[in-house]
PDB file of C-alpha atoms in Angstrom:
ATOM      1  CA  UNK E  14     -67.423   0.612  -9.528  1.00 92.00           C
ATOM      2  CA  UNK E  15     -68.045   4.118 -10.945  1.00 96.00           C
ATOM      3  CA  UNK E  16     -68.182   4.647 -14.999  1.00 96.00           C
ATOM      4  CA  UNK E  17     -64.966   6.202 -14.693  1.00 95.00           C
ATOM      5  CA  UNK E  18     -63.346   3.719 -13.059  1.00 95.00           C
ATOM      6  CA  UNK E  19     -64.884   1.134 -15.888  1.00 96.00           C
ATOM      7  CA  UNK E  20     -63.335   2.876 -18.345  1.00 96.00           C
ATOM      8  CA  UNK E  21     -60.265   3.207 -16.956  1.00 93.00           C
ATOM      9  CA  UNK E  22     -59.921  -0.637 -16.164  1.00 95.00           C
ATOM     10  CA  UNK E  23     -60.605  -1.599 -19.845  1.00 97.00           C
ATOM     11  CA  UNK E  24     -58.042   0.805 -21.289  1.00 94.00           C
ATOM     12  CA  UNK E  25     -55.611  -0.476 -18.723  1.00 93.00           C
ATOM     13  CA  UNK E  26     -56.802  -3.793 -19.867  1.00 96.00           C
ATOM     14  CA  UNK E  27     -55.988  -2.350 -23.875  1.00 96.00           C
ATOM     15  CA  UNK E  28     -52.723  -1.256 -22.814  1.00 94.00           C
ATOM     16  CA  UNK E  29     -51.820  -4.832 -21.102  1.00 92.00           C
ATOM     17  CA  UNK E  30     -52.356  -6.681 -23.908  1.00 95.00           C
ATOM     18  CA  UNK E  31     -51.080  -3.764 -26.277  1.00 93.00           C
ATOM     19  CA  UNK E  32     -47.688  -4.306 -24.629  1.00 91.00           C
ATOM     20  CA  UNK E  33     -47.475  -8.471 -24.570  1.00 88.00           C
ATOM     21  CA  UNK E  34     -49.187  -9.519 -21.394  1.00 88.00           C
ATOM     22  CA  UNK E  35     -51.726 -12.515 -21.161  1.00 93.00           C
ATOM     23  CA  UNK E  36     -55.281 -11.241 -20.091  1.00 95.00           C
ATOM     24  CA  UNK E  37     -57.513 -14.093 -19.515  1.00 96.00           C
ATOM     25  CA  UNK E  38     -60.783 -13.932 -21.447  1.00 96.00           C
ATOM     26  CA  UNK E  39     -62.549 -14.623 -17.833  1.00 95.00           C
ATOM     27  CA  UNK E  40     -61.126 -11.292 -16.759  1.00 96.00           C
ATOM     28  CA  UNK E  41     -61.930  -9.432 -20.009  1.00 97.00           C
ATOM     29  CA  UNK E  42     -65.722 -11.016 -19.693  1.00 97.00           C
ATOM     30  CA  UNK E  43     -65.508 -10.132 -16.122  1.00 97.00           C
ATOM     31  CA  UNK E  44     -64.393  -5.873 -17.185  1.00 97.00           C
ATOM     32  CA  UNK E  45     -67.761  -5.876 -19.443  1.00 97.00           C
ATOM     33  CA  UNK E  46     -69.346  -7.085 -17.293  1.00 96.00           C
ATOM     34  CA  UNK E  47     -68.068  -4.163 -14.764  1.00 97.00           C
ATOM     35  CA  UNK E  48     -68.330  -1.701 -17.360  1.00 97.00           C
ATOM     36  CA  UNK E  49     -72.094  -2.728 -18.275  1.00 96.00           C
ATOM     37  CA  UNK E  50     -73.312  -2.268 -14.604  1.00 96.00           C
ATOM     38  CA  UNK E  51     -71.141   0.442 -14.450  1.00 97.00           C
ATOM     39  CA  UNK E  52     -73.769   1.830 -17.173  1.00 96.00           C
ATOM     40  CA  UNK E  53     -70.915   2.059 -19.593  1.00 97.00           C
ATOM     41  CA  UNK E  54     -72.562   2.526 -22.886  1.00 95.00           C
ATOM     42  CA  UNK E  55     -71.224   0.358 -26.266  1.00 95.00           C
ATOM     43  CA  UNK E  56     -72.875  -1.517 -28.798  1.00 95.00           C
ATOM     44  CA  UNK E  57     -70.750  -4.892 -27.721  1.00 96.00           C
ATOM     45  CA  UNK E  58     -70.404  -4.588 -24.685  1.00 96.00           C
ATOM     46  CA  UNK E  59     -73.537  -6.744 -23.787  1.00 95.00           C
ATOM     47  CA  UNK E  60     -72.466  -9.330 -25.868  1.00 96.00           C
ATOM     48  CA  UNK E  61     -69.122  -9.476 -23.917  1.00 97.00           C
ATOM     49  CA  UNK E  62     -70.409  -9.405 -20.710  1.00 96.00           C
ATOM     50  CA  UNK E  63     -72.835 -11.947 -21.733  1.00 95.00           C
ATOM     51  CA  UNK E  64     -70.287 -14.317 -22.779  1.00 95.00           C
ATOM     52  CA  UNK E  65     -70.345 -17.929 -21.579  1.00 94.00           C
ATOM     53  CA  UNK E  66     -67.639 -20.434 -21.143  1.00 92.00           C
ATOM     54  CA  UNK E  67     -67.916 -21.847 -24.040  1.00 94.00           C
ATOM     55  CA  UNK E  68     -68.009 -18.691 -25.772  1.00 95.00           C
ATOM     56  CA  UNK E  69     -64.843 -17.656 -24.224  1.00 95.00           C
ATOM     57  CA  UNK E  70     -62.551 -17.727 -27.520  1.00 96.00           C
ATOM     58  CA  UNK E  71     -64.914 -14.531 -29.114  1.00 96.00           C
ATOM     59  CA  UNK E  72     -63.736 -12.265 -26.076  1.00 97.00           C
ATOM     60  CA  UNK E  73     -60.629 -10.769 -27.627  1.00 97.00           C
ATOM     61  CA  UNK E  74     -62.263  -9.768 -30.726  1.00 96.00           C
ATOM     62  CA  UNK E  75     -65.502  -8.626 -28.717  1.00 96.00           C
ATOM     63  CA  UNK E  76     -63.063  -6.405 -26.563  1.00 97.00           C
ATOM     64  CA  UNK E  77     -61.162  -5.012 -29.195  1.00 96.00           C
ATOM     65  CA  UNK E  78     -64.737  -4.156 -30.497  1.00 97.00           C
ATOM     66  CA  UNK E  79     -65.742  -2.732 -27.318  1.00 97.00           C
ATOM     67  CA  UNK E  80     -62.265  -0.497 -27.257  1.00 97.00           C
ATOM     68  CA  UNK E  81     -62.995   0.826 -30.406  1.00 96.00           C
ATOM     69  CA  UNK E  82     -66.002   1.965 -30.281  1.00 97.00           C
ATOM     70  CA  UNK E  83     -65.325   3.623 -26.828  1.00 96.00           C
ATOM     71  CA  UNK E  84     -62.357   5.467 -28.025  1.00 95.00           C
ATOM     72  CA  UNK E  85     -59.924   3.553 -25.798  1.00 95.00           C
ATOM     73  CA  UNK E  86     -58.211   1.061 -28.541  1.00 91.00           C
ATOM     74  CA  UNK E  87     -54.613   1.573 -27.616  1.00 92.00           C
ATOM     75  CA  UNK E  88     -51.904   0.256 -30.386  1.00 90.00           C
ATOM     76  CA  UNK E  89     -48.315   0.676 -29.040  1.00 91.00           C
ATOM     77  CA  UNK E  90     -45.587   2.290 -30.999  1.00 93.00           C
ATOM     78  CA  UNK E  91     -44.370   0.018 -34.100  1.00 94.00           C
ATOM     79  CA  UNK E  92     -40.549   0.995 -33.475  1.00 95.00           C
ATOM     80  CA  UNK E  93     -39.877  -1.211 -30.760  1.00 93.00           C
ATOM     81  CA  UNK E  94     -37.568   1.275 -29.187  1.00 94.00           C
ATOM     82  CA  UNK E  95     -40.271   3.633 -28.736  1.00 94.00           C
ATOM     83  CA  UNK E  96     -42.479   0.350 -27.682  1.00 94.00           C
ATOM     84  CA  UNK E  97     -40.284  -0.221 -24.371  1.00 94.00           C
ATOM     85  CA  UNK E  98     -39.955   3.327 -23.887  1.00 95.00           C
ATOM     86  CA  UNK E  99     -43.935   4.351 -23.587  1.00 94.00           C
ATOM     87  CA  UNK E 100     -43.876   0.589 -21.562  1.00 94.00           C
ATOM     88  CA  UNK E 101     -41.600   2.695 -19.507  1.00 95.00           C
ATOM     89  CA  UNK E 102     -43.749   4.976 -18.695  1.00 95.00           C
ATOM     90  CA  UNK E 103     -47.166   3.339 -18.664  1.00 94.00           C
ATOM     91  CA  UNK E 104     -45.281   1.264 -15.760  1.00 95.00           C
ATOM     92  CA  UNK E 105     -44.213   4.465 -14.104  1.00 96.00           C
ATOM     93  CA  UNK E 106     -47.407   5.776 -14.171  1.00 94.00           C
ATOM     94  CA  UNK E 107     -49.121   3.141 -12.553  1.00 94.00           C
ATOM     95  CA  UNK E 108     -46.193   2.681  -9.301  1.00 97.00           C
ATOM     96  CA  UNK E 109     -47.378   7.101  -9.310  1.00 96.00           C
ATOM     97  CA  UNK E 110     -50.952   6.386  -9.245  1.00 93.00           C
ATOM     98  CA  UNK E 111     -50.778   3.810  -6.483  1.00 93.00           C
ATOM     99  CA  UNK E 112     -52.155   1.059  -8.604  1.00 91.00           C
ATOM    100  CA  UNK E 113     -48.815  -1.228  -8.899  1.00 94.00           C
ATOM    101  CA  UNK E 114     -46.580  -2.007  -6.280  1.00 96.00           C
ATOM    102  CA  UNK E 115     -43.357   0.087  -6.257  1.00 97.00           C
ATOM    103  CA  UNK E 116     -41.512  -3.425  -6.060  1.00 95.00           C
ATOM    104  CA  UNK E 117     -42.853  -5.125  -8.688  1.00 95.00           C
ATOM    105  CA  UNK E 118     -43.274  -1.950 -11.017  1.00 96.00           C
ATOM    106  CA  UNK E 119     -39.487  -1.081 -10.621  1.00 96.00           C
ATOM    107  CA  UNK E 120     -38.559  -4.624 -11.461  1.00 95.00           C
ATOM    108  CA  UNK E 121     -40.827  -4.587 -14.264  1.00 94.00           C
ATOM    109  CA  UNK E 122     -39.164  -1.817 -16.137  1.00 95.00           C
ATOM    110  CA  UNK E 123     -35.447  -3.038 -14.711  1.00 94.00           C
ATOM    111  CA  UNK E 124     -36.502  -6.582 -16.395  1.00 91.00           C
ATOM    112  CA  UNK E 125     -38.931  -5.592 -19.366  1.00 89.00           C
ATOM    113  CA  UNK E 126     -37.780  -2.419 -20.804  1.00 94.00           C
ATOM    114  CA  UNK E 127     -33.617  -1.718 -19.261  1.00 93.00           C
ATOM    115  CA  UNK E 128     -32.149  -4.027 -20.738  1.00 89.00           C
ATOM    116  CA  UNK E 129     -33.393  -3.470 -24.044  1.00 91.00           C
ATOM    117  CA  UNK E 130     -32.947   0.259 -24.119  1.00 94.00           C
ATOM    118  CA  UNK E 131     -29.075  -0.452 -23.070  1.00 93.00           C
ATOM    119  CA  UNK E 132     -29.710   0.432 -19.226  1.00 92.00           C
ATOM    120  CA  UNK E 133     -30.354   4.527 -20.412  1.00 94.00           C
ATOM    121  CA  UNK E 134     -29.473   7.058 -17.859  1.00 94.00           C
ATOM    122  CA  UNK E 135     -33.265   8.054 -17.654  1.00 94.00           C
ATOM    123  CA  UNK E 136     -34.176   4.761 -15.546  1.00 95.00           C
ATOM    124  CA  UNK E 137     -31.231   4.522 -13.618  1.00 94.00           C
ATOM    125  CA  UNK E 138     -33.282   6.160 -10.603  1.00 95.00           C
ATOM    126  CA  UNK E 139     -36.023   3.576 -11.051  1.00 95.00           C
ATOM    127  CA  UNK E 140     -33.290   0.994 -11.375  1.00 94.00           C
ATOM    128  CA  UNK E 141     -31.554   1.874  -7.430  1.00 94.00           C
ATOM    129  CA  UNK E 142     -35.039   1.714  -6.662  1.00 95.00           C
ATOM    130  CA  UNK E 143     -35.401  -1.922  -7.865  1.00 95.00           C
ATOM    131  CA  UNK E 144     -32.504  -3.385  -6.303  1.00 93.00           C
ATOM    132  CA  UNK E 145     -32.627  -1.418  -2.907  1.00 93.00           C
ATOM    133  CA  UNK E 146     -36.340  -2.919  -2.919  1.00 93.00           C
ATOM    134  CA  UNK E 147     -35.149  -6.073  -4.072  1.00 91.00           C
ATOM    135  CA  UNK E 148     -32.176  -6.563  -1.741  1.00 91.00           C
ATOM    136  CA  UNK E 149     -33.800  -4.712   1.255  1.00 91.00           C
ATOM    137  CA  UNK E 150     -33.195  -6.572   4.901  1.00 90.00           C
ATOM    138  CA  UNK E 151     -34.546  -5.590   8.432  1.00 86.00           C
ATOM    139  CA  UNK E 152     -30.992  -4.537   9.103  1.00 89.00           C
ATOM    140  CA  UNK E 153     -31.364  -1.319   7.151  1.00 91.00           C
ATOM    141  CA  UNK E 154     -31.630   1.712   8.428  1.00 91.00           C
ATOM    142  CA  UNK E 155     -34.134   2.463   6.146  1.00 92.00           C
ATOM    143  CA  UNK E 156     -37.737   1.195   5.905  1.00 92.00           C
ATOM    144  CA  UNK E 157     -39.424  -0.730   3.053  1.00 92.00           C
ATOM    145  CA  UNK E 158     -42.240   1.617   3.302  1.00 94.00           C
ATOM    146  CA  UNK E 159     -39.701   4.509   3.147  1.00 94.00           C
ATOM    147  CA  UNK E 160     -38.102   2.952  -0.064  1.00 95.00           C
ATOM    148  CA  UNK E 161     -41.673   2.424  -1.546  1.00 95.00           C
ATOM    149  CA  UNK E 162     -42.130   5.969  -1.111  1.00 96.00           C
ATOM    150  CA  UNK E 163     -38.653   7.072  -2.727  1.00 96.00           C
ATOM    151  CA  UNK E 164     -40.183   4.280  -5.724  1.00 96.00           C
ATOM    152  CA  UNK E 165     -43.027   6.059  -6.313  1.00 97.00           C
ATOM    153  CA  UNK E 166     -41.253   9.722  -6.313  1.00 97.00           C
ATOM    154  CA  UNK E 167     -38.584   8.585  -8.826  1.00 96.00           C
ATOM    155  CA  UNK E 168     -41.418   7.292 -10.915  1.00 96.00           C
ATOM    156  CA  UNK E 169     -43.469  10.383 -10.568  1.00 96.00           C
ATOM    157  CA  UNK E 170     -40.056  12.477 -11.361  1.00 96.00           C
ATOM    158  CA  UNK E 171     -39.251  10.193 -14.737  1.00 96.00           C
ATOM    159  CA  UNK E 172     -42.865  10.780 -15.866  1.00 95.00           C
ATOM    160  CA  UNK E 173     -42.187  14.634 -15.154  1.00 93.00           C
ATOM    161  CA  UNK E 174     -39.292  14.458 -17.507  1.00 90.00           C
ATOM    162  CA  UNK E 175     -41.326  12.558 -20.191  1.00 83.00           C
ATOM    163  CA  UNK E 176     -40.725  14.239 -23.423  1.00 73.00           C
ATOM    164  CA  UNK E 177     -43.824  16.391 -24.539  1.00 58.00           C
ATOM    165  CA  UNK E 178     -43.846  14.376 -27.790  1.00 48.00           C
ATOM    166  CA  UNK E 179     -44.290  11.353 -25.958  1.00 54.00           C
ATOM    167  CA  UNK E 180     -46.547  12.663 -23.411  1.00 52.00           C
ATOM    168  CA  UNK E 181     -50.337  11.346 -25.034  1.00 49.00           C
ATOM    169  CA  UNK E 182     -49.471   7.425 -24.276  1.00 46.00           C
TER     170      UNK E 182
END
């Protein structure tokens, strides 16, 4: 694992538990631990790597410590509006990037963030995309891999549209 990539697993790490989802403290032990071989530099970031199991309880605080003093604390938007819409897009930007399944990111944001927002016109693309993925059968005439691929354009073409306002999330 590079530096880069270190860094860029413990702010998607920030952003998971910025939006509501259960990290384990194994697995934030386990990203200092990356990070620190990684030759990630931090003042706490020994300490979390270093972490035994008993010590497991201290690993939020000691990652929110590492976050901060890296740069990469992440605190989602307080309107929760605005919450579900940068989830939106975080979710988007990872079924782009290749590192979430197009299946499982479209039915993330159809389940997490469309029916909260009042099914907007913005994610209706990414919504087709959930249920042809969802309801998909060998009959089709069209490929899972083929509907993958029209997953991850509507996702790139929703982040295009992303508001320039909203763009730093």
């Amino acid at each position: 694992m590079t530096r880069d990539d270190a860094l860029k697993q413990l702010s998607h790490i920030a952003r998971e538990r910025a939006f509501g989802r259960h990290v384990g403290s194994h697995r934030l032990i386990q990203a200092g631990l990356d990070a620190l071989i990684a030759e990630v530099e931090s003042p706490s970031l020994a300490m979390l790597a270093g972490l035994l199991r008993s010590e497991e309880p201290e690993a939020p605080a000691l990652f929110d410590q590492v976050l901060e003093e890296l740069g990469l604390l992440f605190h989602r938007p307080a309107d929760p509006r605005a919450a579900k819409w940068a989830l939106a897009y975080w979710i988007a930007g990872q079924i782009a990037d290749g590192t979430l399944d197009p299946a499982t990111g479209t039915h993330l944001i159809w389940a997490d963030v469309a029916y909260d927002l009042g099914y907007p016109e913005e994610l209706q693309s990414l919504a087709s995309c959930h249920f042809n993925l969802d309801e998909w059968e060998e009959s089709w005439d069209v490929s899972v891999e083929e509907l993958n691929r029209e997953a991850v354009e509507a996702a790139k073409q929703f982040l295009r549209r992303r508001p320039a306002a909203e763009a730093g999330g």
